[in-house]
Amino acid sequence: MRTKLCIEDKQIIIKRIRRTFKIDDIEAEQFYNEMEESLFNKNKNFFYSVKYNMHFQKDTYFSEKVLQFAITTFSFLLKKEIYHSEEKKIKNFFQEYLKIILVEPSTYAKEIERRRDNVQNILQHVSEQLNQSLDVQQLMIANISHEMRTSLNTISGYIALIDEKNTLDTENKGYLEKANHAAHTLESLVSDILDVSKINSGQMEIKEESFWLDEMIEKAIDNITFILNKKNLTFKTDIEFFSQKIIGDYQHIMEIIINLLSNAIKYTDIGFVHLKVTNLEETDNTIKILFEIKDSGIGMTPKQLKKIFNPFSRFEKERQGVGLGLHIASKLASKMGGEITVESTADKGSTFRFTIKVKQDKQNNIDMSNFILCFLNNTKETKVSQQKLDFLKQFNAKVTCFKDEKTFINYLTSSKNDTPHIISILSYQNAYDRFNALIHYLKTLDKFKKSYFIAEGINPKSTLNYFDKVYERFTPITTYIQILDTIKKSNKNTISSNIKALNILAVDDIETNLEILKLFITNKYPHVTLDLATGGYEAIGMYKTQNYDMILMDLKMPGLSGFQTLEKLKNIKNPPASYALTADVYKSTYDQVIEAGFIDLLEKPLQLDILFATIEKAIDEKYNS
Amino acid sequence: MKNIIHETEYLAYVYLKGFGFADEQIIPLVELGKKNLSEALTNLKDILNKDTYSIKELDDALHALKGLLLQLGNTQLAEELNAIRLELNNPKTVTSIETLLFNDTKI
Amino acid sequence: MNHAIITSLEEIDSLDFIPTLIVGFYHYENKKIFLELYNTFHKHFPHADIVGCSGESVIYHTTPHIDIDGTNRCTFVCLEMKKGAYSLQLLSSGEKPHINTDKNLHYSAIVLESCYTNNTEKIISLLNEEPNINQFFGSISGLSSSDLNQGTIFYNGIFSSDKTLFWFIDENHYFLKGLSQHNFNPIGYSLEITHTEGYKLLEIENEPALDIIEKMIGTINHESLISFDHPFFITTKSKQNDAENMTPLSSILSIDREEKSITLYKKVKNGDKLKLAIPFSRKKQESQLENFSQFYTKDSIAFLFVCISYRGHWGKMEPIYLMHLAKNLNVPFIGFHSLGEIGSLTSKATSLMQNQTLTLAVLSERSL
């Protein structure tokens, strides 16, 4: 029984192997020996050896070569008469060869494809499930946030109520302001959650509004005062004076500053946190602002730095927060065309830089003519103060400045000088108690009854209860503007309160609507008489016996409609200014209303400012025409 | 119906409180609001229970309800009702109204 | 340590050392031939301990490594281990789990179980808790999955279908190192198993188990069952804080459409968590096999316990993958296809009973 091929054939096949597979003589001979062993001894090792090479071979044409070799060697051997007796063996061998090295991998490939389809199927289902879950989550977040916001509005409402009563001293007013800020902070947290939800779903809106940067910064700092006070850190600010309002997304920019400051405080146990705000570049219309927050905190390693803006990247679980802040901040910055960068060294501290380019709002309707402001600054900080004074003078304010305490006091106490509307003091810490006592005295004098006293750069632990406003750092421009606005308004109110009463007839078939109207109007205008009629006929009855200065009429009423009622009133006597009230406002409604003889249409629910403006107009017409 | 009244009562209280009115002013007003709301809802229900009613009748009832809800600070429900008013010709409207206003099983 | 692998009677005569311990693996239906070989070994080496375990099929040390011709040959490894440097213990399934070791010594262990019983998890916990047991690996004897209780272990002449064999190895002289590896990634949410009966999942997240699973993976047909396409990552309550890469897999044994239940190869409890699994890419699977090169130690011998499902995923390509493993490991091995493997998924993790793995244990002698 043959156990080998003949030598010549062996050499031919080895040559063929070498040529086909581009291997050397030794490898080719080894290949041949394995093949011969398998051919004659029914040993299958050769097949698996080839199959292994095919599977792990990087040469993409290897399978082709394997097949080519098989076919050529097979036909070569079969043609030779000397192997005639081994024909069956040779055929079986090559059948097995093809089965193992070609058919089996093909079956395996099909199996792989089947498994791959399974995987796709699973991935699709899981993905759908995750999306559904995400939708539910988003809805839940939105709903919960809405509920939380409602409660927060209530808290803010009560705080506003207490504030309006104006019965608190400065210190308690300060606490109230802090409580208000805290409520707003909580609202911000709720917003955070909503923000992430919106960011993830691509619904984040960037608003554009005009605001003073220093006021925003002051608010941002106020927001973090509570957490700052819990730690023994030095907090310094170096804020340039910006003489124009900027146009940008107030809320989001403040959110970013608050976030960066909060993080700096959170991750700093000893040392400092510094906030620096710089005007990097200014053109006619735009300004590039840099907010730099530097701390001496725990810092970050290069590995941590890489992930700093990823969501939920919190470095120490003991530190509060879920790790969304920086992620949101960076997304927001990017959405607003800005950028947040960071430098950090572990155990030494970090510096976060937020830059943003915004438009400047050159439209200033500020008019400070006839307003007198008096400043004392006997400290070394003069640059920003001077810029502020120049700014105020720009709007025609009469500004007097003192560097010397004695001269300042003499000025105030002298009867010769006009009483300043605003008196602002920036001095050394130990001087404020004296000034507090001084203001206590000054406020007993008639001439200072309407003046506002402001202290800047005070120690937060000081009790300066006679100052009207106290600031740890600087007074924002908006404070002066708001105070002066308040003064203007109170002057106007004094005029308003002298005017005589107004008679109003309100007609609506629903009592609640009438009572709510009454509540709002009489609260604001205690001298207004408001008669309520629950229908057209009742209104006519009242109208016959009274003279009214104004009519507020619901349009849709059972029985006589608003239109029909007015028509009937006209038949009695010329009606006064009559306003239609309706919840359905279309253009056609407005046309109908004017055609019917109403002056205007007020939409339900009533916007108070519109309602009050309407009443003011009526008052004005009654007493000034 | 009870759910709607209860919900509106709460919203009205918060809404009016937000303006700084005292409880003595708000509470009687909210009670009146509940009474008017109950009447408006009952009126609407009566219309829906009739064998035949006109679209105008239904629209007027919804309009009155909407106005009241707006005054009481329940803006969301008012807006939902307004949306329904745009589809009064749709046979499913009645179901929408009933689900929205008279389904006391939902929490 | 002298060692030799024997797969036929003729090879016994070529042994040039006196083995003290002989470990053999056999096809579960081939006890007769195994016993014959045992008798020959025992005649030649009367003082040697001879132990064994049955498998669904045997894994050999030479290409193609599996029994392609259906000859059901047995395979043995003969070891010249120092007497006293190892011990063997047999534990009945009815006995309370305990081990007999010298508390002053440290051991590695190989654990061979004839079948998965109530004691299996207890034994594994016991070994994990024992301070003087370090690494341990092992397997549940493999057999036709239609009858889970017909596997056997062999101990010095006796087959047992309800026992556990412990092979404790004194680490002063020898050591075991190894790893269990599977080819799946978890995907989707963790689902809570809310109602079970032993091996059966009745409810997941309070819904019928089969419904929940089929909602996510599509209909489980016969082909996917016999191909073990859908194992689950099962985390017990106590291990729910462990990293994901330490969670074991469990294969589906069967489903019941009427009852809407899923039966697994191992027991689960209420409160356990389940996650779906999807297979790695082929490339990653191959690179995993290459990782076994880290276990190469000169003059070592290895034991391979390959889950029948793992073999199933390879299909006709199994010889190729075993050849790839062999090339990278470079240590002779024998093994079998099993119904459950005992091993650790990382070098630092504890050993667990799991499915769908290739578990390798390399035995080496400590150099002096």
Coordinates of N, CA, C and O in Angstrom, one line a residue, chain C residues 84-132:
Chain C
G84 N 2.0 14.3 49.3 CA 1.8 15.2 50.4 C 1.7 16.7 49.9 O 1.2 17.5 50.7
A85 N 2.1 16.9 48.7 CA 1.9 18.3 48.2 C 0.6 18.5 47.5 O 0.3 19.6 47.0
Y86 N -0.3 17.5 47.6 CA -1.6 17.7 47.1 C -2.5 16.7 47.9 O -2.0 15.8 48.6
S87 N -3.8 17.0 47.9 CA -4.7 16.1 48.6 C -6.0 16.1 47.8 O -6.3 17.0 47.1
L88 N -6.7 15.0 47.9 CA -8.0 14.8 47.2 C -9.1 14.6 48.2 O -8.8 13.9 49.2
Q89 N -10.2 15.2 48.0 CA -11.3 15.0 48.9 C -12.6 14.8 48.1 O -12.8 15.5 47.1
L90 N -13.4 13.9 48.5 CA -14.7 13.6 47.8 C -15.8 14.1 48.8 O -15.8 13.8 50.0
L91 N -16.8 14.8 48.2 CA -17.9 15.3 49.1 C -19.2 14.9 48.4 O -19.4 15.1 47.2
S92 N -20.0 14.2 49.2 CA -21.3 13.8 48.6 C -22.3 15.0 48.5 O -22.1 16.0 49.4
S93 N -23.2 15.0 47.6 CA -24.1 16.1 47.5 C -25.0 16.3 48.7 O -25.5 17.4 49.0
G94 N -25.2 15.2 49.4 CA -26.1 15.3 50.6 C -25.3 15.8 51.8 O -25.9 16.2 52.8
E95 N -24.0 15.8 51.7 CA -23.2 16.2 52.9 C -23.2 17.7 53.0 O -23.2 18.4 52.0
K96 N -23.0 18.2 54.2 CA -22.8 19.7 54.4 C -21.4 20.0 53.9 O -20.4 19.3 54.2
P97 N -21.3 21.0 53.0 CA -20.0 21.4 52.5 C -19.0 21.7 53.5 O -19.2 22.4 54.4
H98 N -17.9 21.0 53.4 CA -16.7 21.2 54.2 C -15.5 20.8 53.5 O -15.6 20.0 52.6
I99 N -14.4 21.3 53.9 CA -13.1 20.9 53.3 C -12.1 20.5 54.3 O -12.1 21.1 55.4
N100 N -11.3 19.6 54.0 CA -10.3 19.1 54.9 C -8.9 19.5 54.4 O -8.3 18.9 53.6
T101 N -8.5 20.6 55.0 CA -7.1 21.1 54.6 C -6.4 21.5 55.9 O -7.0 21.7 56.9
D102 N -5.1 21.6 55.7 CA -4.2 22.0 56.8 C -4.3 23.6 56.9 O -3.9 24.2 55.9
K103 N -4.9 24.1 58.0 CA -5.1 25.5 58.1 C -3.8 26.3 58.0 O -3.8 27.5 57.8
N104 N -2.7 25.6 58.2 CA -1.4 26.4 58.2 C -0.8 26.5 56.8 O 0.2 27.2 56.6
L105 N -1.5 25.8 55.9 CA -0.9 25.9 54.5 C -1.9 26.6 53.6 O -3.1 26.8 53.9
H106 N -1.4 27.1 52.5 CA -2.2 27.7 51.5 C -2.4 26.8 50.3 O -1.4 26.2 49.9
Y107 N -3.5 26.8 49.7 CA -3.8 25.9 48.6 C -4.4 26.6 47.4 O -5.1 27.6 47.5
S108 N -4.2 26.0 46.2 CA -5.0 26.3 45.1 C -5.9 25.0 44.9 O -5.6 24.0 45.6
A109 N -6.9 25.1 44.1 CA -7.7 23.9 44.0 C -8.4 23.8 42.6 O -8.6 24.8 41.9
I110 N -8.6 22.5 42.3 CA -9.4 22.2 41.1 C -10.7 21.5 41.7 O -10.5 20.6 42.5
V111 N -11.8 21.9 41.2 CA -13.1 21.4 41.8 C -13.9 20.8 40.6 O -14.1 21.5 39.6
L112 N -14.2 19.5 40.7 CA -15.0 18.8 39.7 C -16.3 18.3 40.2 O -16.3 17.6 41.2
E113 N -17.3 18.8 39.6 CA -18.7 18.4 40.1 C -19.3 17.4 39.2 O -19.3 17.7 37.9
S114 N -20.0 16.4 39.7 CA -20.7 15.5 38.7 C -22.0 16.2 38.2 O -22.4 16.0 37.1
C115 N -22.6 17.1 39.0 CA -23.7 17.8 38.5 C -23.9 19.0 39.3 O -23.4 19.1 40.4
Y116 N -24.7 20.0 38.8 CA -25.0 21.2 39.6 C -26.1 20.9 40.6 O -27.2 20.4 40.3
T117 N -25.8 21.1 41.9 CA -26.7 20.7 42.9 C -26.9 21.9 43.8 O -26.3 23.0 43.6
N118 N -27.7 21.7 44.8 CA -27.9 22.8 45.8 C -26.6 23.1 46.5 O -26.5 24.2 47.0
N119 N -25.7 22.2 46.6 CA -24.5 22.4 47.3 C -23.5 23.2 46.5 O -22.5 23.7 47.0
T120 N -23.7 23.2 45.1 CA -22.6 23.8 44.3 C -22.2 25.2 44.7 O -21.1 25.6 44.9
E121 N -23.3 26.1 44.8 CA -23.0 27.5 45.2 C -22.4 27.6 46.6 O -21.6 28.4 46.9
K122 N -22.9 26.7 47.4 CA -22.4 26.7 48.8 C -20.9 26.4 48.9 O -20.1 26.9 49.6
I123 N -20.6 25.4 48.1 CA -19.2 25.0 48.0 C -18.3 26.1 47.5 O -17.2 26.4 48.1
I124 N -18.8 26.8 46.5 CA -18.0 27.9 45.9 C -17.9 29.0 47.0 O -16.8 29.6 47.1
S125 N -18.9 29.3 47.7 CA -18.9 30.3 48.7 C -17.9 29.9 49.8 O -17.1 30.7 50.3
L126 N -17.9 28.7 50.2 CA -17.1 28.1 51.2 C -15.6 28.3 50.8 O -14.8 28.8 51.6
L127 N -15.3 27.9 49.6 CA -13.9 28.1 49.1 C -13.5 29.5 49.0 O -12.3 29.8 49.3
N128 N -14.4 30.4 48.6 CA -14.0 31.8 48.6 C -13.8 32.4 50.0 O -12.9 33.3 50.1
E129 N -14.5 31.9 50.9 CA -14.4 32.4 52.3 C -13.2 31.8 53.0 O -12.7 32.4 53.9
E130 N -12.8 30.6 52.6 CA -11.7 30.0 53.3 C -10.4 30.8 53.1 O -9.9 31.0 52.0
P131 N -9.8 31.3 54.2 CA -8.6 32.1 54.0 C -7.4 31.4 53.5 O -6.5 32.0 52.8
N132 N -7.3 30.1 53.6 CA -6.2 29.4 53.1 C -6.4 28.8 51.7 O -5.5 28.1 51.2

